[in-house]
Coordinates of C-alpha atoms in Angstrom, one line a residue:
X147 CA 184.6 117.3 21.1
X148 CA 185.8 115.2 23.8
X149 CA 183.5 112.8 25.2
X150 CA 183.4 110.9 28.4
X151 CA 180.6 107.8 29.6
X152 CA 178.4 109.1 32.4
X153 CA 178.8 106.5 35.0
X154 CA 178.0 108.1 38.4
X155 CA 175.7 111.3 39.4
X156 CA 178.0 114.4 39.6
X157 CA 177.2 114.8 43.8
X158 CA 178.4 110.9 44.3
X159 CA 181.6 111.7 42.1
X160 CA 182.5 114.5 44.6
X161 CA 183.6 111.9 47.0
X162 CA 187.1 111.9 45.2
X163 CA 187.2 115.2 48.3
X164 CA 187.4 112.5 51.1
X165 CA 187.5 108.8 49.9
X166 CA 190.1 107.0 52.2
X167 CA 194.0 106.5 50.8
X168 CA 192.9 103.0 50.0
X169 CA 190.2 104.0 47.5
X170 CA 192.0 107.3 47.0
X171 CA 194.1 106.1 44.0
X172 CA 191.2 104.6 42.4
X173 CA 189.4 107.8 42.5
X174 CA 192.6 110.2 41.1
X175 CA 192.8 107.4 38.2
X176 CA 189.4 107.6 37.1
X177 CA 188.0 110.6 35.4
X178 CA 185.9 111.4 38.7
X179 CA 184.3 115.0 38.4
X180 CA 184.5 118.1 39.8
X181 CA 186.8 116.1 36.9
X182 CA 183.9 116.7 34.7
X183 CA 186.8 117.4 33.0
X184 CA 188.7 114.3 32.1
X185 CA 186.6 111.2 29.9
X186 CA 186.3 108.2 31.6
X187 CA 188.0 105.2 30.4
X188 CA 187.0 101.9 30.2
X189 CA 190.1 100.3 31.8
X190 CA 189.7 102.3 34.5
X191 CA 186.8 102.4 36.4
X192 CA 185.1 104.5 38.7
X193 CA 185.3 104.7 42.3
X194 CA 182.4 102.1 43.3
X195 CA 182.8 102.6 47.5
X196 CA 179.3 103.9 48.9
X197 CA 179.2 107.7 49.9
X198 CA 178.6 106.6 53.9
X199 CA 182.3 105.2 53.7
X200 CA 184.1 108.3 54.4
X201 CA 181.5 109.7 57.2
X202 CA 181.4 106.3 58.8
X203 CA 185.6 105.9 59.1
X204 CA 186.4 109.1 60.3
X205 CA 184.6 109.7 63.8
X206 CA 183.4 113.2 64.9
X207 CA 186.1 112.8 68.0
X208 CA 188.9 113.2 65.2
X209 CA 187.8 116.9 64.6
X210 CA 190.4 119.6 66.4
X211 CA 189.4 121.4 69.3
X212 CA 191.3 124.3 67.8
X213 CA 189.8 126.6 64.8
X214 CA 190.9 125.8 61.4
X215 CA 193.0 128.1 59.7
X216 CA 194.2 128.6 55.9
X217 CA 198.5 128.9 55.3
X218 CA 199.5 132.6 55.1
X219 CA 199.9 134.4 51.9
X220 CA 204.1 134.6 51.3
X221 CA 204.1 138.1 49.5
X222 CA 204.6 141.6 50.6
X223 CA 201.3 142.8 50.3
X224 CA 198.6 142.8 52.8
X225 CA 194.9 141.2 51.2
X226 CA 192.2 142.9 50.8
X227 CA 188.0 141.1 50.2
X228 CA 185.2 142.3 48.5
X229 CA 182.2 140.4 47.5
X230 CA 180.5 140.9 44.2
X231 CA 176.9 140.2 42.9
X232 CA 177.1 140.1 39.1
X233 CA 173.9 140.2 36.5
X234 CA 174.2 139.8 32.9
X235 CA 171.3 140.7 31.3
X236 CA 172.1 139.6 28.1
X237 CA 171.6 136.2 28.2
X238 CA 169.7 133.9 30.4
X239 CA 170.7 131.5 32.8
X240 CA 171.5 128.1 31.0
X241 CA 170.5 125.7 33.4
X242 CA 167.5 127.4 35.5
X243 CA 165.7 128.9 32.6
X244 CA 163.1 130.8 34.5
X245 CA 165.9 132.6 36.4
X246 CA 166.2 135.1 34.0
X247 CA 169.7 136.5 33.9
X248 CA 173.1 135.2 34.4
X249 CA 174.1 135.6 38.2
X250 CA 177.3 135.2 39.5
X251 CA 179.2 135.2 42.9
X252 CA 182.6 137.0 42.6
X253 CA 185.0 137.1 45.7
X254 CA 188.1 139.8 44.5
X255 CA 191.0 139.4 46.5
X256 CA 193.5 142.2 46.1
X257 CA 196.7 143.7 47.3
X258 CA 196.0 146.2 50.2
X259 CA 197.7 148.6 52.4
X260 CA 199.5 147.5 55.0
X261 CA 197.7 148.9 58.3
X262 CA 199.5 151.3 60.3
X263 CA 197.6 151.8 63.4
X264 CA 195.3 154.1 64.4
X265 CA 193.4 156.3 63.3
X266 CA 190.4 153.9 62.1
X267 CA 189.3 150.5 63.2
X268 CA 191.2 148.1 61.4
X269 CA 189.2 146.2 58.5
X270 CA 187.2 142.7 60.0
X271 CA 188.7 139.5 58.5
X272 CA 187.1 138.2 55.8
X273 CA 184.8 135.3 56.2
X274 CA 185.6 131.6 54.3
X275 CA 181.9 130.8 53.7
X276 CA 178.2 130.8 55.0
X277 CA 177.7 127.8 57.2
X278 CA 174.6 127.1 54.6
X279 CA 177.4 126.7 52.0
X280 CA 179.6 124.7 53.9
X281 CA 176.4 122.7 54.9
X282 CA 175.1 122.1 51.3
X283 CA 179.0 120.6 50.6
X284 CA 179.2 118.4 53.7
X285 CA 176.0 117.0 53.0
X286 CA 176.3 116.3 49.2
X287 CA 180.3 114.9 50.4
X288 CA 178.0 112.5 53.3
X289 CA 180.5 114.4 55.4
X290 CA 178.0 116.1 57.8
X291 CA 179.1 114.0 60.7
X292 CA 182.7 114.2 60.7
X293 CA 183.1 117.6 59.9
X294 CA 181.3 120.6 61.4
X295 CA 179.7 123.0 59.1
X296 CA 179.9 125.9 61.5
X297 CA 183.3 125.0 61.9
X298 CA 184.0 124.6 58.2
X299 CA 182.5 128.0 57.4
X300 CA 184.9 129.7 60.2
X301 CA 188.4 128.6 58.7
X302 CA 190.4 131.6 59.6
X303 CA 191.3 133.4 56.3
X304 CA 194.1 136.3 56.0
X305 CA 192.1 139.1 54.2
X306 CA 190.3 141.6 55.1
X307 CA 187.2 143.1 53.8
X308 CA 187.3 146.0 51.8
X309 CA 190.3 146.9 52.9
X310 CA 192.2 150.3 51.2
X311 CA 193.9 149.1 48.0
X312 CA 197.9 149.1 47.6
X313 CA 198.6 151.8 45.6
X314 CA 199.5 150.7 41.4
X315 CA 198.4 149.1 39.1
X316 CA 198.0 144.9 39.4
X317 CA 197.6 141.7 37.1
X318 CA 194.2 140.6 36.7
X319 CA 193.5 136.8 37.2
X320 CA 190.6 134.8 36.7
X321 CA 190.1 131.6 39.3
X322 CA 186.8 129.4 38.1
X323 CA 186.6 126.0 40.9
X324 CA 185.9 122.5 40.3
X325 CA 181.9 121.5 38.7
X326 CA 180.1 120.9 42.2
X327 CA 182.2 122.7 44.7
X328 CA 182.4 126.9 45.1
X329 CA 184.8 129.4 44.7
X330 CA 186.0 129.6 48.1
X331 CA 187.7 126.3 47.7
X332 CA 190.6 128.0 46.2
X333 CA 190.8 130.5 48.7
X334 CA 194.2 130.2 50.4
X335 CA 195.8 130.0 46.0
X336 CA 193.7 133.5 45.8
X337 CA 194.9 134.7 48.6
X338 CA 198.8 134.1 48.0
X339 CA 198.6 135.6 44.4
X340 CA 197.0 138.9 46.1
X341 CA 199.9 138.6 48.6
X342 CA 202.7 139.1 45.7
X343 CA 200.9 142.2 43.7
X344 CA 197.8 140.4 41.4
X345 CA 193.7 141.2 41.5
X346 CA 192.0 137.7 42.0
X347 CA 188.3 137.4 40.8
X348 CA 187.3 133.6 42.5
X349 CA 184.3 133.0 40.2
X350 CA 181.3 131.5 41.2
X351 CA 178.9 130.0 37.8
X352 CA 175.1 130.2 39.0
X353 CA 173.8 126.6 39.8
X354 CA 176.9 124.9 39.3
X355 CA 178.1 124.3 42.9
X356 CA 176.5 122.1 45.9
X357 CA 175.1 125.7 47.6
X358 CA 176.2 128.9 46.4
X359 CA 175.0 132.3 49.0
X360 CA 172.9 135.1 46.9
X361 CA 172.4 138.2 47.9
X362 CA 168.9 138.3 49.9
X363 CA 169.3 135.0 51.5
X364 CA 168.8 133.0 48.4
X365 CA 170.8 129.6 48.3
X366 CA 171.6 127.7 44.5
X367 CA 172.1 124.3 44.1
X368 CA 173.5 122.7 41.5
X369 CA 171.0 122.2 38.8
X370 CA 173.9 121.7 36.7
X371 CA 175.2 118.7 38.0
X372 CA 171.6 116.9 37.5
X373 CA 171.3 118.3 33.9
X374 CA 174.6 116.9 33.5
X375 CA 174.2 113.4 35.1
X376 CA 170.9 112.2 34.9
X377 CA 169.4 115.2 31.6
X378 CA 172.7 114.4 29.2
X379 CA 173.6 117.6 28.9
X380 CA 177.6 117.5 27.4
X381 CA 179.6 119.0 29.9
X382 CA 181.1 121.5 27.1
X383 CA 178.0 123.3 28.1
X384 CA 179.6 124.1 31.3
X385 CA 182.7 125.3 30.2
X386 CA 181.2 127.2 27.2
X387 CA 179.3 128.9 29.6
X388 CA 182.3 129.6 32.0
X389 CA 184.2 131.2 28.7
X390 CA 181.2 133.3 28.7
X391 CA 180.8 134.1 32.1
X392 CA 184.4 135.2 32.7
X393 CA 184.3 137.5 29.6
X394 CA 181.6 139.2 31.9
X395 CA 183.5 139.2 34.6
X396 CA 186.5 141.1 32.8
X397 CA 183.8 143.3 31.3
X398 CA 182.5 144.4 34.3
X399 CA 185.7 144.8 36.4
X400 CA 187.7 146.6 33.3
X401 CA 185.5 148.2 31.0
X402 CA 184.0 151.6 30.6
X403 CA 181.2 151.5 33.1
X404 CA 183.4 148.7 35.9
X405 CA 181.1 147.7 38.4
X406 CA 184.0 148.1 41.3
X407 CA 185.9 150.6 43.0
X408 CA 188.9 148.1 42.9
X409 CA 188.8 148.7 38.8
X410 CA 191.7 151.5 39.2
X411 CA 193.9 149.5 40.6
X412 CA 193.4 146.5 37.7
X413 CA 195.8 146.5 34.7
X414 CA 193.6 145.3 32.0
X415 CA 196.3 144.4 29.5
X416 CA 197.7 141.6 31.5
X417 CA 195.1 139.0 32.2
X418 CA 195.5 135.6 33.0
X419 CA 192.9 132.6 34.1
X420 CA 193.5 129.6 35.8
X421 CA 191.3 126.8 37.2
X422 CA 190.7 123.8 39.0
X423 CA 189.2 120.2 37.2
X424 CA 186.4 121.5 35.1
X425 CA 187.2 125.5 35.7
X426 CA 191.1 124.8 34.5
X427 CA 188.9 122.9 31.1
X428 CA 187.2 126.5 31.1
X429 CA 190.2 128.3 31.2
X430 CA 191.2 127.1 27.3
X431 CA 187.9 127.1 26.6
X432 CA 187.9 131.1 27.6
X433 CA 190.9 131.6 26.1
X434 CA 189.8 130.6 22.4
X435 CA 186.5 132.7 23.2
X436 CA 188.5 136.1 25.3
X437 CA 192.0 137.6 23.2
X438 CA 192.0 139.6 26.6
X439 CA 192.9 136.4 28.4
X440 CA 196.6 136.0 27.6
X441 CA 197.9 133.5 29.9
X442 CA 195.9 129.6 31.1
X443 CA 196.0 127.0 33.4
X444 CA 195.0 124.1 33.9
X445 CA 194.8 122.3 37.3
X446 CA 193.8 118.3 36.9
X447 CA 191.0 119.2 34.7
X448 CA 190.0 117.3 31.0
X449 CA 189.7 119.3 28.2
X450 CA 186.6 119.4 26.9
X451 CA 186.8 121.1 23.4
X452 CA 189.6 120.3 21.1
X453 CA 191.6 123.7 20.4
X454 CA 190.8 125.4 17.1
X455 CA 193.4 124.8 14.4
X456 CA 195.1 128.3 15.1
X457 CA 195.5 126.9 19.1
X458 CA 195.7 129.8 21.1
X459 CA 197.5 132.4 19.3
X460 CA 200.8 131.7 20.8
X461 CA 199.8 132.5 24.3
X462 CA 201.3 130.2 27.1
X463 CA 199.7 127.6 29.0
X464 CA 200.4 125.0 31.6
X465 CA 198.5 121.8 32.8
X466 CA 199.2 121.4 35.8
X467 CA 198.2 117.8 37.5
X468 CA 198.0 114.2 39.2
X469 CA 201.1 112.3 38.4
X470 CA 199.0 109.3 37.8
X471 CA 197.8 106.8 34.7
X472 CA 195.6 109.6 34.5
X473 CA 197.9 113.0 33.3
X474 CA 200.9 111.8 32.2
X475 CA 201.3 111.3 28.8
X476 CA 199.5 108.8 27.1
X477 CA 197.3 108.6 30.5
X478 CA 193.9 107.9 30.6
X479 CA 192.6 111.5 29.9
X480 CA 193.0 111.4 26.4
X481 CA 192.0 115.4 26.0
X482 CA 195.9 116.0 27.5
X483 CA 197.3 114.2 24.7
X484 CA 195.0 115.6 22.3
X485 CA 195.5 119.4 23.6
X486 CA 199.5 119.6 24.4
X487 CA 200.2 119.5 20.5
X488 CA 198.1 122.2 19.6
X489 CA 199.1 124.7 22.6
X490 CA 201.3 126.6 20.1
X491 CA 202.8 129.1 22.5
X492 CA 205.3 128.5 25.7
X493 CA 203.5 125.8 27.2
X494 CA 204.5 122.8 30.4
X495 CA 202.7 119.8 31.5
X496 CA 203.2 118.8 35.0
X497 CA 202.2 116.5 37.1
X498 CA 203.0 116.2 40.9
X499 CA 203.6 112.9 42.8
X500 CA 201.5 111.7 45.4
X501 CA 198.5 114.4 44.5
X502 CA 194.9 113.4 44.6
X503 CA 192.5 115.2 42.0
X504 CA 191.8 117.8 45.2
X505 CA 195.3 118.6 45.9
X506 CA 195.2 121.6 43.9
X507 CA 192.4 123.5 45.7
X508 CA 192.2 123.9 49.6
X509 CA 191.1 120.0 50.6
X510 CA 194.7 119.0 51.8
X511 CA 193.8 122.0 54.5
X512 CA 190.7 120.8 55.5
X513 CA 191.4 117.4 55.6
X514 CA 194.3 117.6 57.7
X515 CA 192.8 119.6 60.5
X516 CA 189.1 117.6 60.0
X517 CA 191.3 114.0 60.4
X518 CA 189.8 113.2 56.8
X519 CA 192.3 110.8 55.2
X520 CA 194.7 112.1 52.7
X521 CA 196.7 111.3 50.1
X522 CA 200.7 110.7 50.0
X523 CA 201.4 114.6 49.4
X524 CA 201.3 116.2 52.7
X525 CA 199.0 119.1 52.9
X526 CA 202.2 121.9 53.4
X527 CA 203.7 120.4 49.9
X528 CA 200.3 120.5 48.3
X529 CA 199.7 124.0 49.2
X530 CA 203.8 125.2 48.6
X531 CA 203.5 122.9 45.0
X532 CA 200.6 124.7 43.9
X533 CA 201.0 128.4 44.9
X534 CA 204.9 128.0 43.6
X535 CA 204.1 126.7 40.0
X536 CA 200.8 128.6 39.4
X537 CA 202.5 132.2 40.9
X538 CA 205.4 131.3 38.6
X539 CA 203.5 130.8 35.6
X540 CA 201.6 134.2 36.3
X541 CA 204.9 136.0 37.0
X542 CA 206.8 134.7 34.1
X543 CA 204.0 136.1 31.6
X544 CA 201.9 138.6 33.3
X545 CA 204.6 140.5 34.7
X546 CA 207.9 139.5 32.3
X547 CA 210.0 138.0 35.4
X548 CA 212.4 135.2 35.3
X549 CA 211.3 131.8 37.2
X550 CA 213.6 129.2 37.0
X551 CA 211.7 126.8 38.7
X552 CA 209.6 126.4 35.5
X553 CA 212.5 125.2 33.4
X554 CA 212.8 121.7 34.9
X555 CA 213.0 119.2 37.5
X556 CA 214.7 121.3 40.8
X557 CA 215.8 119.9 43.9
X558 CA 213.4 121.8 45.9
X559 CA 210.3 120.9 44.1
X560 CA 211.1 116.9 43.7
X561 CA 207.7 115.5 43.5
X562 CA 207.0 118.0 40.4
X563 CA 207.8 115.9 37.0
X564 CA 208.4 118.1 33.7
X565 CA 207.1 116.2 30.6
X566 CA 207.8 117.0 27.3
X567 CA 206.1 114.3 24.9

């Protein structure tokens, strides 16, 4: 079991979203959650600047007139969006026991047809989030002043919903976010791995993110992250209960009985998962627990089990993070070094320079157009790093292809470092 001291409330430990560059370094080098993921060390500490810093330095004035927008996908297909509502009845919720059943939120993003015109409206464009959502995450980031959450909930996405699948059959892959944030925070990642041929399911765990939309107006809020905090719950709970939740997931989208019309279009023997802090500890963890899960990833997450002695039956996995005193080798994260000699199949660690624990998800977007500050990276190289490495990974073992870029240091990617301790 990895462990990790409990030294701030899970909401306050968001602020690694938005601290300033000054105190951005601070916040990458300690093991800030969503990094409910990587132990804390006592060497370095955490992030001690007050919540009102961010809201108070970057003035409303900063925010763009214009509407904020996510990159475009870079494959050949067209993206298709369909929301999900999920029950399993065969366990209880974990963290709200008088909720009854698991619930979970599940945003597919697919490879659809390209439109050709009339006949037929063409499909409206999926939405990013409810302005509740956004809301709930402003307000637990203290960023309600400088960031709109109207205009936070409209970021202009490039799917459309429930629009006529691509014909064929597609990779299926599993995207679970950060502890605290949602599953739209990896939207544009899901929507480039749609764009080149695979079936994303964006994963949302019930009470495990600031605000998460339910179907009949509900709104949960992250019980989670006060069990966590302030109860003492281990945070293996939460990515045990990830492993299980995605097993649902691939139940119900492959099985027998597949709750979707997209299941057709699914090919259930290539499955891979990958994550962001806490949901890239889950994807391991879902590994060991799911055969059917043949590929992982990692983004800037701590591990949060130690892999069984058999490791993970030869199937390849990649960490994929901050190039910091953090995740390089010997960094402060201890579960990397304790995890990369058990991966016993193809496996890379990589770190990228000038990245921030967020860099991985869609905050280098919204900072950027919001006037939030941000780290060295600049938000085109986070967003090109990420989709680049993470669509490689997927290509080279879901689909058989040849990606040189995962072989070593390239000109083209030169803030991505290869290390092979």
């Amino acid at each position: 079991m990895v462990t990790r001291t409990r030294t701030a409330t899970a909401v306050a430990l968001l602020c690694a979203l938005a601290l300033p560059v000054s105190t951005a370094a601070t916040a990458s080098a300690s093991a800030v959650a969503p990094r409910l993921s990587a132990p804390s060390s006592p060497s370095v500490p955490a992030p001690a600047a007050p919540r009102s810093s961010v809201a108070s330095s970057v003035p409303a004035a900063f925010v763009s007139a214009a509407r904020a927008e996510l990159p475009a996908p870079t494959g050949p297909y067209a993206v298709g969006s369909s929301v999900l509502h999920l029950v399993d009845r065969s366990r209880p919720d974990p963290w709200v026991r008088e909720a009854g059943a698991r619930e979970l939120m599940v945003t597919l993003h697919y490879p659809a047809a390209r439109h050709s015109g009339p006949p037929g409206p063409r499909p409206a464009p999926a939405p990013y989030a409810t302005t509740e959502e956004a809301r709930l995450l402003l307000r637990g980031l203290n960023l309600e002043q400088a960031v709109p959450a109207a205009r936070l909930a409209e970021m202009r996405t490039h799917s459309r919903r429930d629009a006529r699948p691509a014909r064929g059959r597609h990779p299926l892959v599993l995207l679970s976010p950060g502890f605290g944030v949602s599953r739209y925070t990896l939207t544009h990642l899901a929507e480039d791995l749609a764009g080149r041929g695979y079936v994303v399911a964006s994963v949302d765990h019930a009470y495990e993110s600031l605000g998460t939309a339910m179907p009949g107006g509900r709104v949960l809020t992250c019980e989670a992250c006060t069990a966590v905090e302030e109860g003492g719950v281990d945070e293996s709970l939460v990515t045990a209960t990830r492993a299980d939740d995605m097993s649902f997931v691939i139940d119900r989208l492959t099985g027998r009985h597949a709750v979707t019309k997209y299941a057709a279009m699914i090919d259930k023997r290539q499955i891979g998962m990958a994550g962001h802090s806490i949901g890239g500890a889950a994807a391991a963890t879902a590994m060991v627990a799911d055969r059917r899960i043949g590929a992982g990833i990692n983004m800037d997450g701590g591990f949060q089990e130690e892999l069984p002695s058999g490791g993970l039956g030869g199937r390849p996995f990649m960490m994929l993070g901050t190039d910091d005193a953090v995740h390089r080798p010997g960094g402060s994260d201890t579960s990397w070094n304790t995890v990369w000699p058990a991966l016993d199949g193809w496996k890379r660690w990589l770190t990228v320079a000038g990245s921030e624990h967020f860099t991985f998800s869609d905050s280098p977007v919204i900072s950027r157009h919001f006037g939030l500050p941000q780290p060295p990276l600049p938000a085109d190289r986070a967003v090109a790093i990420t989709r680049t490495y993470v669509a490689s990974f997927l290509d080279v073992h879901l689909r058989g292809m040849d990606r040189p870029v995962l072989d070593g240091p390239t000109a083209a990617q030169p803030e991505v470092r290869f290390h092979r301790p």
